CSV table of C-alpha atoms in Angstrom, one decimal:
chain,number,residue,atom,x,y,z
Z,1,MET,CA,-28.3,42.5,-48.9
Z,2,LYS,CA,-30.6,40.1,-49.1
Z,3,LYS,CA,-29.2,37.6,-51.9
Z,4,TRP,CA,-25.9,37.9,-50.3
Z,5,SER,CA,-27.0,37.0,-46.6
Z,6,PHE,CA,-29.5,34.1,-48.2
Z,7,LEU,CA,-26.0,33.1,-50.0
Z,8,ALA,CA,-23.7,33.6,-47.4
Z,9,VAL,CA,-26.2,31.0,-45.5
Z,10,PHE,CA,-26.6,28.8,-48.5
Z,11,VAL,CA,-22.2,28.5,-48.7
Z,12,CYS,CA,-22.3,28.1,-44.6
Z,13,LEU,CA,-24.9,25.4,-44.9
Z,14,GLY,CA,-22.8,23.8,-48.3
Z,15,ILE,CA,-19.9,23.4,-45.6
Z,16,ILE,CA,-21.5,21.7,-43.0
Z,17,ALA,CA,-23.3,19.2,-45.2
Z,18,ARG,CA,-19.9,18.2,-46.8
Z,19,GLY,CA,-18.4,17.5,-43.4
Z,20,GLY,CA,-16.3,21.0,-43.4
Z,21,ASN,CA,-15.2,21.2,-39.7
Z,22,VAL,CA,-14.4,17.5,-40.1
Z,23,PRO,CA,-10.8,17.6,-41.5
Z,24,GLU,CA,-9.4,20.6,-38.4
Z,25,VAL,CA,-11.2,17.5,-35.6
Z,26,LYS,CA,-9.7,14.7,-37.8
Z,27,ASP,CA,-6.1,16.7,-37.7
Z,28,LYS,CA,-5.9,17.2,-34.1
Z,29,ALA,CA,-7.0,13.5,-33.6
Z,30,ASP,CA,-3.8,12.5,-36.4
Z,31,LYS,CA,-1.6,14.8,-33.7
Z,32,LYS,CA,-3.1,13.3,-30.2
Z,33,LYS,CA,-2.4,9.6,-32.3
Z,34,VAL,CA,1.5,10.8,-33.6
Z,35,ALA,CA,2.3,11.6,-30.1
Z,36,LEU,CA,1.3,8.6,-28.6
Z,37,LYS,CA,3.1,6.6,-31.1
Z,38,SER,CA,5.8,8.9,-30.9
Z,39,GLU,CA,5.7,8.6,-27.2
Z,40,LEU,CA,5.4,4.8,-26.9
Z,41,GLN,CA,8.8,4.3,-29.4
Z,42,LYS,CA,10.4,6.7,-27.4
Z,43,ASN,CA,10.2,4.1,-23.9
Z,44,ALA,CA,10.8,0.9,-26.5
Z,45,SER,CA,14.1,2.7,-27.6
Z,46,ARG,CA,14.6,3.8,-23.9
Z,47,ASN,CA,13.8,-0.3,-22.9
Z,48,GLU,CA,11.2,1.1,-20.1
Z,49,VAL,CA,8.9,0.1,-18.9
Z,50,PRO,CA,5.6,2.1,-19.4
Z,51,ALA,CA,4.0,2.9,-15.6
Z,52,PRO,CA,0.9,0.8,-15.1
Z,53,ASP,CA,-2.3,2.6,-15.4
Z,54,PRO,CA,-3.4,4.0,-12.5
Z,55,ASN,CA,-7.6,3.4,-12.7
Z,56,PRO,CA,-8.0,0.7,-9.6
Z,57,GLU,CA,-10.4,-1.0,-12.6
Z,58,ASP,CA,-7.3,-1.5,-14.7
Z,59,ASP,CA,-5.6,-5.3,-13.6
Z,60,PRO,CA,-1.7,-4.4,-13.5
Z,61,LYS,CA,-0.9,-7.9,-13.8
Z,62,ALA,CA,-3.1,-7.4,-17.0
Z,63,VAL,CA,-1.7,-4.9,-17.8
Z,64,ALA,CA,1.8,-6.1,-17.3
Z,65,ALA,CA,1.2,-9.8,-19.5
Z,66,ALA,CA,0.5,-7.5,-22.7
Z,67,LEU,CA,3.6,-5.8,-22.2
Z,68,PRO,CA,6.1,-7.8,-25.0
Z,69,THR,CA,8.4,-9.7,-23.1
Z,70,PRO,CA,11.4,-7.5,-23.7
Z,71,LEU,CA,9.8,-3.7,-22.2
Z,72,ARG,CA,8.4,-6.3,-19.1
Z,73,GLY,CA,12.3,-6.6,-18.7
Z,74,GLY,CA,12.8,-3.5,-19.2
Z,75,LYS,CA,15.7,-0.9,-17.6
Z,76,ILE,CA,15.8,-3.7,-14.9
Z,77,ALA,CA,17.3,-6.1,-17.3
Z,78,GLU,CA,19.7,-4.0,-18.6
Z,79,LEU,CA,21.2,-2.8,-15.4
Z,80,TYR,CA,21.0,-7.1,-14.2
Z,81,GLN,CA,23.1,-7.9,-18.1
Z,82,GLY,CA,25.5,-5.2,-16.8
Z,83,LEU,CA,26.2,-6.2,-13.6
Z,84,ALA,CA,26.0,-10.1,-14.6
Z,85,ASN,CA,29.0,-9.5,-17.6
Z,86,ALA,CA,30.7,-7.0,-15.6
Z,87,SER,CA,31.6,-9.8,-12.6
Z,88,GLY,CA,32.0,-13.0,-14.8
Z,89,GLY,CA,28.6,-14.5,-14.3
Z,90,ALA,CA,25.6,-14.6,-16.8
Z,91,TYR,CA,21.7,-13.1,-17.2
Z,92,TYR,CA,18.9,-15.3,-16.8
Z,93,ASP,CA,15.2,-14.0,-16.4
Z,94,ALA,CA,12.1,-15.6,-15.7
Z,95,ILE,CA,9.4,-13.7,-16.8
Z,96,THR,CA,7.9,-15.9,-19.3
Z,97,ARG,CA,9.6,-19.0,-18.0
Z,98,PRO,CA,8.9,-21.2,-15.0
Z,99,LEU,CA,12.1,-20.2,-12.1
Z,100,LEU,CA,12.7,-23.9,-11.6
Z,101,ASP,CA,13.6,-24.5,-15.0
Z,102,VAL,CA,15.5,-21.3,-15.2
Z,103,LEU,CA,17.3,-22.3,-12.2
Z,104,ASP,CA,18.0,-25.4,-12.9
Z,105,GLU,CA,19.2,-24.5,-16.4
Z,106,LEU,CA,21.6,-22.4,-14.7
Z,107,LEU,CA,23.0,-24.6,-12.4
Z,108,GLN,CA,23.7,-27.0,-14.9
Z,109,GLN,CA,25.5,-24.4,-17.2
Z,110,GLN,CA,27.5,-23.2,-14.6
Z,111,LEU,CA,27.4,-25.8,-11.3
Z,112,VAL,CA,31.4,-27.4,-11.1
Z,113,LYS,CA,33.0,-29.3,-8.2
Z,114,GLY,CA,33.5,-28.3,-4.9
Z,115,ALA,CA,31.1,-24.7,-5.8
Z,116,ASP,CA,29.9,-22.0,-3.6
Z,117,VAL,CA,26.4,-21.3,-4.3
Z,118,ALA,CA,24.7,-18.5,-2.6
Z,119,PHE,CA,20.7,-17.6,-3.1
Z,120,VAL,CA,20.3,-14.2,-2.5
Z,121,ILE,CA,15.9,-13.4,-2.3
Z,122,ASP,CA,15.0,-10.3,-1.8
Z,123,HIS,CA,12.4,-10.8,0.4
Z,124,THR,CA,10.5,-6.9,-0.4
Z,125,SER,CA,6.5,-7.1,0.1
Z,126,SER,CA,6.4,-7.1,-3.5
Z,127,MET,CA,7.6,-10.7,-4.0
Z,128,GLU,CA,4.5,-11.9,-2.0
Z,129,ASP,CA,3.3,-14.1,-5.0
Z,130,ASP,CA,6.9,-15.4,-5.6
Z,131,ILE,CA,7.7,-16.4,-2.2
Z,132,ASP,CA,6.4,-20.1,-1.7
Z,133,ASN,CA,7.1,-21.1,-5.2
Z,134,ILE,CA,11.4,-20.0,-4.8
Z,135,ARG,CA,10.9,-22.0,-1.4
Z,136,LEU,CA,9.9,-25.0,-3.1
Z,137,ASP,CA,11.9,-24.8,-6.8
Z,138,ILE,CA,15.4,-23.8,-4.6
Z,139,GLN,CA,14.7,-27.1,-2.4
Z,140,LYS,CA,13.9,-29.3,-5.5
Z,141,LEU,CA,17.2,-28.5,-6.8
Z,142,ILE,CA,19.1,-30.1,-4.1
Z,143,SER,CA,19.9,-32.8,-6.0
Z,144,ARG,CA,22.0,-31.5,-8.8
Z,145,PHE,CA,24.3,-30.1,-5.7
Z,146,ASP,CA,24.4,-33.6,-4.5
Z,147,ALA,CA,25.6,-34.7,-8.5
Z,148,ALA,CA,27.9,-31.7,-8.4
Z,149,GLY,CA,29.9,-32.9,-5.7
Z,150,ASP,CA,31.4,-31.0,-2.9
Z,151,VAL,CA,29.1,-28.0,-2.9
Z,152,ARG,CA,28.5,-25.7,-0.3
Z,153,VAL,CA,25.5,-23.6,-0.6
Z,154,GLY,CA,23.6,-20.0,1.2
Z,155,ILE,CA,20.9,-18.3,1.3
Z,156,VAL,CA,20.6,-15.2,2.5
Z,157,SER,CA,17.2,-12.9,2.2
Z,158,PHE,CA,17.0,-9.0,2.2
Z,159,SER,CA,15.7,-5.7,1.7
Z,160,ASP,CA,16.5,-3.0,3.0
Z,161,VAL,CA,20.2,-3.7,4.6
Z,162,LYS,CA,21.4,0.3,4.7
Z,163,SER,CA,19.1,0.0,7.6
Z,164,GLY,CA,21.1,-2.0,9.6
Z,165,LEU,CA,17.7,-3.8,11.1
Z,166,LYS,CA,17.8,-7.2,11.8
Z,167,SER,CA,15.9,-7.4,9.3
Z,168,GLY,CA,16.9,-5.9,6.8
Z,169,TYR,CA,19.3,-8.9,5.6
Z,170,GLY,CA,19.7,-12.4,7.4
Z,171,SER,CA,21.8,-15.5,5.8
Z,172,THR,CA,22.4,-19.2,6.5
Z,173,GLY,CA,25.9,-18.9,6.1
Z,174,LEU,CA,28.0,-21.8,3.5
Z,175,ASN,CA,27.3,-25.0,4.5
Z,176,ALA,CA,27.7,-28.3,2.7
Z,177,ASP,CA,25.2,-30.2,4.9
Z,178,TYR,CA,21.7,-29.2,3.3
Z,179,SER,CA,19.2,-29.9,5.7
Z,180,GLY,CA,18.9,-26.3,6.5
Z,181,LEU,CA,17.9,-24.5,4.2
Z,182,SER,CA,14.4,-25.7,4.7
Z,183,ASP,CA,14.1,-24.1,7.2
Z,184,PHE,CA,16.3,-21.1,6.9
Z,185,LEU,CA,13.4,-20.4,3.8
Z,186,GLY,CA,10.2,-21.1,5.9
Z,187,LYS,CA,11.3,-18.6,7.6
Z,188,ILE,CA,11.1,-15.3,5.3
Z,189,GLU,CA,9.7,-13.4,6.4
Z,190,LEU,CA,8.0,-10.4,3.4
Z,191,ILE,CA,9.1,-6.8,4.7
Z,192,GLY,CA,9.9,-3.2,3.7
Z,193,SER,CA,9.9,-2.2,0.1
Z,194,ILE,CA,13.6,-1.6,-0.6
Z,195,GLU,CA,15.6,-3.7,-3.2
Z,196,ASP,CA,19.2,-2.9,-1.7
Z,197,ILE,CA,20.5,-5.4,-4.2
Z,198,TYR,CA,24.0,-3.3,-4.1
Z,199,GLY,CA,24.0,-3.9,-0.3
Z,200,ALA,CA,23.5,-7.9,-0.1
Z,201,ILE,CA,25.5,-8.6,-2.6
Z,202,TRP,CA,28.5,-6.6,-0.7
Z,203,LYS,CA,27.8,-7.5,2.6
Z,204,THR,CA,27.3,-11.8,1.8
Z,205,VAL,CA,30.6,-11.4,-0.6
Z,206,ASP,CA,32.2,-10.2,2.7
Z,207,GLU,CA,30.8,-11.9,5.2
Z,208,PHE,CA,30.5,-15.0,3.5
Z,209,LYS,CA,33.2,-17.8,4.6
Z,210,TRP,CA,34.2,-18.2,0.6
Z,211,GLN,CA,36.5,-21.4,0.5
Z,212,SER,CA,35.6,-23.0,-3.8
Z,213,LYS,CA,38.5,-23.3,-5.3
Z,214,THR,CA,37.0,-23.7,-8.3
Z,215,LYS,CA,33.8,-21.5,-8.6
Z,216,ARG,CA,31.7,-18.7,-6.0
Z,217,LEU,CA,28.3,-17.1,-7.2
Z,218,ILE,CA,25.9,-15.5,-6.1
Z,219,VAL,CA,22.3,-16.3,-7.7
Z,220,LEU,CA,20.2,-13.5,-6.8
Z,221,ILE,CA,16.4,-13.3,-7.5
Z,222,SER,CA,14.7,-10.3,-7.4
Z,223,ASP,CA,11.6,-8.1,-9.4
Z,224,ASP,CA,13.2,-5.2,-9.3
Z,225,LYS,CA,16.2,-2.4,-10.0
Z,226,PRO,CA,18.9,-2.5,-7.4
Z,227,ALA,CA,18.3,0.4,-5.1
Z,228,SER,CA,19.5,3.9,-5.7
Z,229,SER,CA,22.2,5.9,-4.1
Z,230,LYS,CA,20.3,6.8,-1.1
Z,231,ASP,CA,18.9,3.9,-0.2
Z,232,SER,CA,22.8,1.9,0.0
Z,233,ASN,CA,25.5,1.8,0.8
Z,234,TYR,CA,27.3,0.6,-2.4
Z,235,SER,CA,27.3,1.1,-6.3
Z,236,GLU,CA,27.0,-1.2,-8.7
Z,237,GLU,CA,31.3,-0.2,-9.6
Z,238,ASP,CA,31.5,-1.5,-5.5
Z,239,VAL,CA,30.2,-4.7,-6.0
Z,240,ILE,CA,31.9,-5.1,-8.8
Z,241,ALA,CA,35.3,-4.2,-7.4
Z,242,LYS,CA,34.7,-6.8,-4.2
Z,243,CYS,CA,33.4,-9.8,-6.4
Z,244,ALA,CA,36.9,-9.5,-8.2
Z,245,LEU,CA,39.4,-8.9,-5.3
Z,246,ALA,CA,38.9,-12.8,-4.2
Z,247,ALA,CA,41.6,-15.3,-5.4
Z,248,VAL,CA,38.6,-16.8,-7.2
Z,249,ASN,CA,35.8,-14.2,-8.3
Z,250,THR,CA,32.6,-14.0,-7.2
Z,251,ASN,CA,30.1,-13.9,-10.0
Z,252,VAL,CA,26.8,-12.6,-10.1
Z,253,TYR,CA,24.1,-14.3,-11.7
Z,254,PRO,CA,21.3,-12.2,-11.8
Z,255,VAL,CA,17.3,-13.8,-12.1
Z,256,LEU,CA,14.4,-11.4,-12.7
Z,257,VAL,CA,11.5,-12.3,-11.9
Z,258,ASP,CA,7.8,-11.1,-13.2
Z,259,LYS,CA,6.9,-8.3,-11.0
Z,260,TYR,CA,3.2,-7.8,-11.3
Z,261,SER,CA,2.9,-12.2,-12.2
Z,262,PRO,CA,3.4,-15.5,-9.8
Z,263,VAL,CA,6.6,-16.8,-11.0
Z,264,GLN,CA,6.2,-20.0,-12.6
Z,265,HIS,CA,5.9,-23.6,-12.6
């Protein structure tokens, strides 16, 4: 019996010395890696942005900057593209390019003589990093309106339009005199957390006194997806139908800015 006991001990020691328990641990680690890789692939295939780590020591801007550009735009970009395509407009993003360059390119490609242009700007609190540069950039574009000729411009700022509160929606209306734009931009107050994009577009199309017989543009600037049905009276389908009702279709040009980094200059 003692002989067998010693033999069993030697066998066990031999297994431990060779790392007999390593394959099991390694297998568990591999399974975790495979599961993580699978989850990342699922996120990428859905074109969604992974949520930032809730750990307060992690900088959300750094987390976002580390993501590939398509993932940073993610589902929001997909929704913006759908809205743009369905309304006859086009999608632009200012995630990796300066906003001024993007807006200048948009107007160079889309602006025509006699056009009506409405800038619809998200004024929720997440736009804090962006709003000052947006103010400056739009004012720098006034020369392009002058060059195109007979262009009427309006500015809208919005958050929770459905609430009906004054802070949820404000506008200048459309005007060929651009002197009031700077004053309105300077008074935009960041408030709220609900981006009722569909409500803002619908209200703008409905209430603005559009006159252009050539082209009507809504340039949407926001960093988030449209509010869900519980926070908006309108859907994408409602907005698309509204844009198509007038004799001249109103085209939507969404411009996505980065939620975690200020717009570039």
